[in-house]
């Protein structure tokens, strides 16, 4: 407890002691949250109660600071000494006040913690198969608008050499379906504990709009296409987006050698010829790293994935070089993650709550004010 002889440096020392206490408590909560459905919810609740008490103590401490300041100013021997004392207290008051601003976020963080405690035994399927008629109508309308945008952005006709090579023109999968697959893949990567930057590849990217969309889920996104004029459109659009982490390049899917560099590979039957599409599938799977996720939303791959040595996680989401038993284990694990799509952002200032936020985001949870696209 502070007495009436405390100085600004003493107040700051006590504030730092409070900060260390909070950091320890927050680290304990973050450790439990990282265990997901295996967390000890009783321990989490007990730690949260201790944080509640510590915050009350700190706010009480803040209320006493003015009396310490007044007592110190009364000891000033002259005007110069008083000016010095006030300057020192100004610094101390500002720092303790800023820390209080951090602590004011606790109600938001406590809600985030409670959300995960309440969800620890629940599962959310990777694909929503029970949409209402209202939702279906809204999604269909949104897909129509996206198709218009897609057509406006890429007005290039398919070239003769691309057609002769057996390529399809730039025909887009409905946007809502594409995002369902991306979201499912994102949650599986969370379940896998992937924390390094995730790389996405669109095989047959056309005008590149889906490459840009993938950046909402993954830190890096590339697209390849056989037709150079499509790539020119894609590069122009991605350049205007100015992300620095999205790229499109000309390549033949049948000879491309770097499939193994990607964590998520998307292909929507980019080749018309049956023998060539099977050849492409084999090349993708052979080069892909073990555990790479494959998004292949067409019937042919559904019929061939087992013979290619892949497991089906759910829907049109597959996993390379993995048995069906392990694929189903990853599905169950992913269903225990939250549904928020978030990425830590370097420009955000670190606070005492950062470990809690990081653990939550790695499990698919985030505070509501951070859930809007940035």
mmCIF file of N, CA and C in Angstrom, residues 17-75:
data_model
loop_
_atom_site.group_PDB
_atom_site.id
_atom_site.type_symbol
_atom_site.label_atom_id
_atom_site.label_comp_id
_atom_site.label_asym_id
_atom_site.label_seq_id
_atom_site.Cartn_x
_atom_site.Cartn_y
_atom_site.Cartn_z
ATOM 1 N N UNK A 17 4.549 -3.155 -11.078
ATOM 2 C CA UNK A 17 4.239 -4.377 -10.336
ATOM 3 C C UNK A 17 2.851 -4.895 -10.724
ATOM 4 N N UNK A 18 1.906 -3.979 -10.852
ATOM 5 C CA UNK A 18 0.581 -4.380 -11.311
ATOM 6 C C UNK A 18 0.666 -4.983 -12.710
ATOM 7 N N UNK A 19 1.427 -4.345 -13.595
ATOM 8 C CA UNK A 19 1.544 -4.844 -14.962
ATOM 9 C C UNK A 19 2.097 -6.266 -14.971
ATOM 10 N N UNK A 20 3.111 -6.521 -14.164
ATOM 11 C CA UNK A 20 3.681 -7.864 -14.115
ATOM 12 C C UNK A 20 2.659 -8.883 -13.629
ATOM 13 N N UNK A 21 1.838 -8.470 -12.667
ATOM 14 C CA UNK A 21 0.788 -9.368 -12.174
ATOM 15 C C UNK A 21 -0.204 -9.695 -13.283
ATOM 16 N N UNK A 22 -0.634 -8.664 -14.001
ATOM 17 C CA UNK A 22 -1.575 -8.889 -15.099
ATOM 18 C C UNK A 22 -0.955 -9.747 -16.194
ATOM 19 N N UNK A 23 0.296 -9.503 -16.517
ATOM 20 C CA UNK A 23 0.945 -10.284 -17.564
ATOM 21 C C UNK A 23 0.985 -11.764 -17.202
ATOM 22 N N UNK A 24 1.252 -12.055 -15.948
ATOM 23 C CA UNK A 24 1.264 -13.449 -15.496
ATOM 24 C C UNK A 24 -0.123 -14.070 -15.613
ATOM 25 N N UNK A 25 -1.129 -13.330 -15.163
ATOM 26 C CA UNK A 25 -2.493 -13.852 -15.211
ATOM 27 C C UNK A 25 -2.967 -14.056 -16.642
ATOM 28 N N UNK A 26 -2.675 -13.095 -17.522
ATOM 29 C CA UNK A 26 -3.086 -13.208 -18.920
ATOM 30 C C UNK A 26 -2.386 -14.388 -19.595
ATOM 31 N N UNK A 27 -1.111 -14.592 -19.286
ATOM 32 C CA UNK A 27 -0.378 -15.724 -19.859
ATOM 33 C C UNK A 27 -1.007 -17.048 -19.433
ATOM 34 N N UNK A 28 -1.483 -17.120 -18.205
ATOM 35 C CA UNK A 28 -2.122 -18.339 -17.719
ATOM 36 C C UNK A 28 -3.430 -18.606 -18.483
ATOM 37 N N UNK A 29 -4.203 -17.542 -18.710
ATOM 38 C CA UNK A 29 -5.445 -17.701 -19.470
ATOM 39 C C UNK A 29 -5.132 -18.136 -20.899
ATOM 40 N N UNK A 30 -4.144 -17.490 -21.521
ATOM 41 C CA UNK A 30 -3.789 -17.812 -22.910
ATOM 42 C C UNK A 30 -3.358 -19.272 -23.035
ATOM 43 N N UNK A 31 -2.625 -19.765 -22.058
ATOM 44 C CA UNK A 31 -2.188 -21.163 -22.084
ATOM 45 C C UNK A 31 -3.374 -22.110 -22.061
ATOM 46 N N UNK A 32 -4.353 -21.800 -21.238
ATOM 47 C CA UNK A 32 -5.550 -22.639 -21.169
ATOM 48 C C UNK A 32 -6.355 -22.561 -22.470
ATOM 49 N N UNK A 33 -6.496 -21.364 -23.023
ATOM 50 C CA UNK A 33 -7.266 -21.220 -24.257
ATOM 51 C C UNK A 33 -6.631 -22.001 -25.409
ATOM 52 N N UNK A 34 -5.311 -22.072 -25.416
ATOM 53 C CA UNK A 34 -4.613 -22.792 -26.479
ATOM 54 C C UNK A 34 -4.934 -24.289 -26.458
ATOM 55 N N UNK A 35 -5.440 -24.760 -25.336
ATOM 56 C CA UNK A 35 -5.794 -26.186 -25.227
ATOM 57 C C UNK A 35 -7.169 -26.477 -25.830
ATOM 58 N N UNK A 36 -7.892 -25.432 -26.176
ATOM 59 C CA UNK A 36 -9.199 -25.539 -26.833
ATOM 60 C C UNK A 36 -10.156 -26.408 -26.025
ATOM 61 N N UNK A 37 -10.660 -27.488 -26.608
ATOM 62 C CA UNK A 37 -11.678 -28.276 -25.918
ATOM 63 C C UNK A 37 -11.126 -29.019 -24.704
ATOM 64 N N UNK A 38 -9.814 -29.023 -24.520
ATOM 65 C CA UNK A 38 -9.212 -29.681 -23.358
ATOM 66 C C UNK A 38 -8.901 -28.689 -22.237
ATOM 67 N N UNK A 39 -9.311 -27.443 -22.412
ATOM 68 C CA UNK A 39 -9.016 -26.445 -21.390
ATOM 69 C C UNK A 39 -9.700 -26.789 -20.070
ATOM 70 N N UNK A 40 -9.098 -26.353 -18.985
ATOM 71 C CA UNK A 40 -9.703 -26.466 -17.656
ATOM 72 C C UNK A 40 -10.523 -25.203 -17.431
ATOM 73 N N UNK A 41 -11.820 -25.275 -17.718
ATOM 74 C CA UNK A 41 -12.644 -24.070 -17.668
ATOM 75 C C UNK A 41 -12.761 -23.518 -16.262
ATOM 76 N N UNK A 42 -12.681 -24.394 -15.260
ATOM 77 C CA UNK A 42 -12.737 -23.917 -13.879
ATOM 78 C C UNK A 42 -11.502 -23.075 -13.551
ATOM 79 N N UNK A 43 -10.365 -23.518 -14.065
ATOM 80 C CA UNK A 43 -9.135 -22.743 -13.858
ATOM 81 C C UNK A 43 -9.223 -21.405 -14.578
ATOM 82 N N UNK A 44 -9.777 -21.413 -15.800
ATOM 83 C CA UNK A 44 -9.948 -20.175 -16.555
ATOM 84 C C UNK A 44 -10.830 -19.199 -15.785
ATOM 85 N N UNK A 45 -11.942 -19.683 -15.263
ATOM 86 C CA UNK A 45 -12.851 -18.818 -14.504
ATOM 87 C C UNK A 45 -12.181 -18.262 -13.257
ATOM 88 N N UNK A 46 -11.358 -19.079 -12.609
ATOM 89 C CA UNK A 46 -10.665 -18.627 -11.397
ATOM 90 C C UNK A 46 -9.649 -17.536 -11.729
ATOM 91 N N UNK A 47 -8.930 -17.714 -12.828
ATOM 92 C CA UNK A 47 -7.945 -16.694 -13.224
ATOM 93 C C UNK A 47 -8.656 -15.404 -13.597
ATOM 94 N N UNK A 48 -9.769 -15.510 -14.310
ATOM 95 C CA UNK A 48 -10.532 -14.308 -14.682
ATOM 96 C C UNK A 48 -11.019 -13.571 -13.434
ATOM 97 N N UNK A 49 -11.408 -14.307 -12.426
ATOM 98 C CA UNK A 49 -11.836 -13.673 -11.170
ATOM 99 C C UNK A 49 -10.673 -12.931 -10.522
ATOM 100 N N UNK A 50 -9.473 -13.493 -10.626
ATOM 101 C CA UNK A 50 -8.294 -12.808 -10.067
ATOM 102 C C UNK A 50 -7.989 -11.539 -10.864
ATOM 103 N N UNK A 51 -8.168 -11.602 -12.172
ATOM 104 C CA UNK A 51 -7.971 -10.400 -12.996
ATOM 105 C C UNK A 51 -8.991 -9.334 -12.612
ATOM 106 N N UNK A 52 -10.242 -9.741 -12.403
ATOM 107 C CA UNK A 52 -11.275 -8.798 -11.948
ATOM 108 C C UNK A 52 -10.822 -8.082 -10.680
ATOM 109 N N UNK A 53 -10.326 -8.859 -9.723
ATOM 110 C CA UNK A 53 -9.900 -8.293 -8.442
ATOM 111 C C UNK A 53 -8.694 -7.373 -8.617
ATOM 112 N N UNK A 54 -7.757 -7.773 -9.468
ATOM 113 C CA UNK A 54 -6.562 -6.945 -9.699
ATOM 114 C C UNK A 54 -6.929 -5.618 -10.343
ATOM 115 N N UNK A 55 -7.888 -5.645 -11.247
ATOM 116 C CA UNK A 55 -8.324 -4.400 -11.883
ATOM 117 C C UNK A 55 -8.983 -3.482 -10.864
ATOM 118 N N UNK A 56 -9.810 -4.041 -9.995
ATOM 119 C CA UNK A 56 -10.422 -3.213 -8.947
ATOM 120 C C UNK A 56 -9.345 -2.590 -8.065
ATOM 121 N N UNK A 57 -8.320 -3.361 -7.738
ATOM 122 C CA UNK A 57 -7.221 -2.838 -6.913
ATOM 123 C C UNK A 57 -6.501 -1.703 -7.627
ATOM 124 N N UNK A 58 -6.270 -1.872 -8.929
ATOM 125 C CA UNK A 58 -5.540 -0.840 -9.661
ATOM 126 C C UNK A 58 -6.366 0.436 -9.758
ATOM 127 N N UNK A 59 -7.640 0.321 -10.016
ATOM 128 C CA UNK A 59 -8.486 1.510 -10.093
ATOM 129 C C UNK A 59 -8.555 2.227 -8.747
ATOM 130 N N UNK A 60 -8.541 1.472 -7.667
ATOM 131 C CA UNK A 60 -8.495 2.077 -6.336
ATOM 132 C C UNK A 60 -7.170 2.803 -6.126
ATOM 133 N N UNK A 61 -6.109 2.197 -6.595
ATOM 134 C CA UNK A 61 -4.783 2.805 -6.535
ATOM 135 C C UNK A 61 -4.756 4.114 -7.327
ATOM 136 N N UNK A 62 -5.386 4.133 -8.495
ATOM 137 C CA UNK A 62 -5.440 5.343 -9.308
ATOM 138 C C UNK A 62 -6.156 6.480 -8.564
ATOM 139 N N UNK A 63 -7.180 6.147 -7.810
ATOM 140 C CA UNK A 63 -7.929 7.165 -7.084
ATOM 141 C C UNK A 63 -7.102 7.804 -5.976
ATOM 142 N N UNK A 64 -6.080 7.119 -5.497
ATOM 143 C CA UNK A 64 -5.255 7.640 -4.404
ATOM 144 C C UNK A 64 -4.095 8.498 -4.895
ATOM 145 N N UNK A 65 -3.839 8.460 -6.201
ATOM 146 C CA UNK A 65 -2.661 9.154 -6.726
ATOM 147 C C UNK A 65 -2.726 10.659 -6.469
ATOM 148 N N UNK A 66 -3.903 11.262 -6.627
ATOM 149 C CA UNK A 66 -4.011 12.712 -6.414
ATOM 150 C C UNK A 66 -3.621 13.121 -5.005
ATOM 151 N N UNK A 67 -3.962 12.309 -4.013
ATOM 152 C CA UNK A 67 -3.584 12.653 -2.632
ATOM 153 C C UNK A 67 -2.076 12.554 -2.451
ATOM 154 N N UNK A 68 -1.444 11.594 -3.121
ATOM 155 C CA UNK A 68 0.015 11.487 -3.036
ATOM 156 C C UNK A 68 0.668 12.698 -3.706
ATOM 157 N N UNK A 69 0.096 13.110 -4.806
ATOM 158 C CA UNK A 69 0.636 14.262 -5.539
ATOM 159 C C UNK A 69 0.490 15.542 -4.714
ATOM 160 N N UNK A 70 -0.678 15.712 -4.116
ATOM 161 C CA UNK A 70 -0.901 16.913 -3.312
ATOM 162 C C UNK A 70 0.058 16.973 -2.132
ATOM 163 N N UNK A 71 0.268 15.834 -1.481
ATOM 164 C CA UNK A 71 1.177 15.800 -0.333
ATOM 165 C C UNK A 71 2.604 16.119 -0.763
ATOM 166 N N UNK A 72 2.981 15.627 -1.914
ATOM 167 C CA UNK A 72 4.339 15.884 -2.407
ATOM 168 C C UNK A 72 4.512 17.363 -2.768
ATOM 169 N N UNK A 73 3.512 17.933 -3.444
ATOM 170 C CA UNK A 73 3.597 19.347 -3.807
ATOM 171 C C UNK A 73 3.670 20.239 -2.575
ATOM 172 N N UNK A 74 3.026 19.826 -1.496
ATOM 173 C CA UNK A 74 3.057 20.626 -0.260
ATOM 174 C C UNK A 74 4.445 20.694 0.339
ATOM 175 N N UNK A 75 5.310 19.777 -0.037
ATOM 176 C CA UNK A 75 6.677 19.758 0.484
ATOM 177 C C UNK A 75 7.618 20.675 -0.299
#
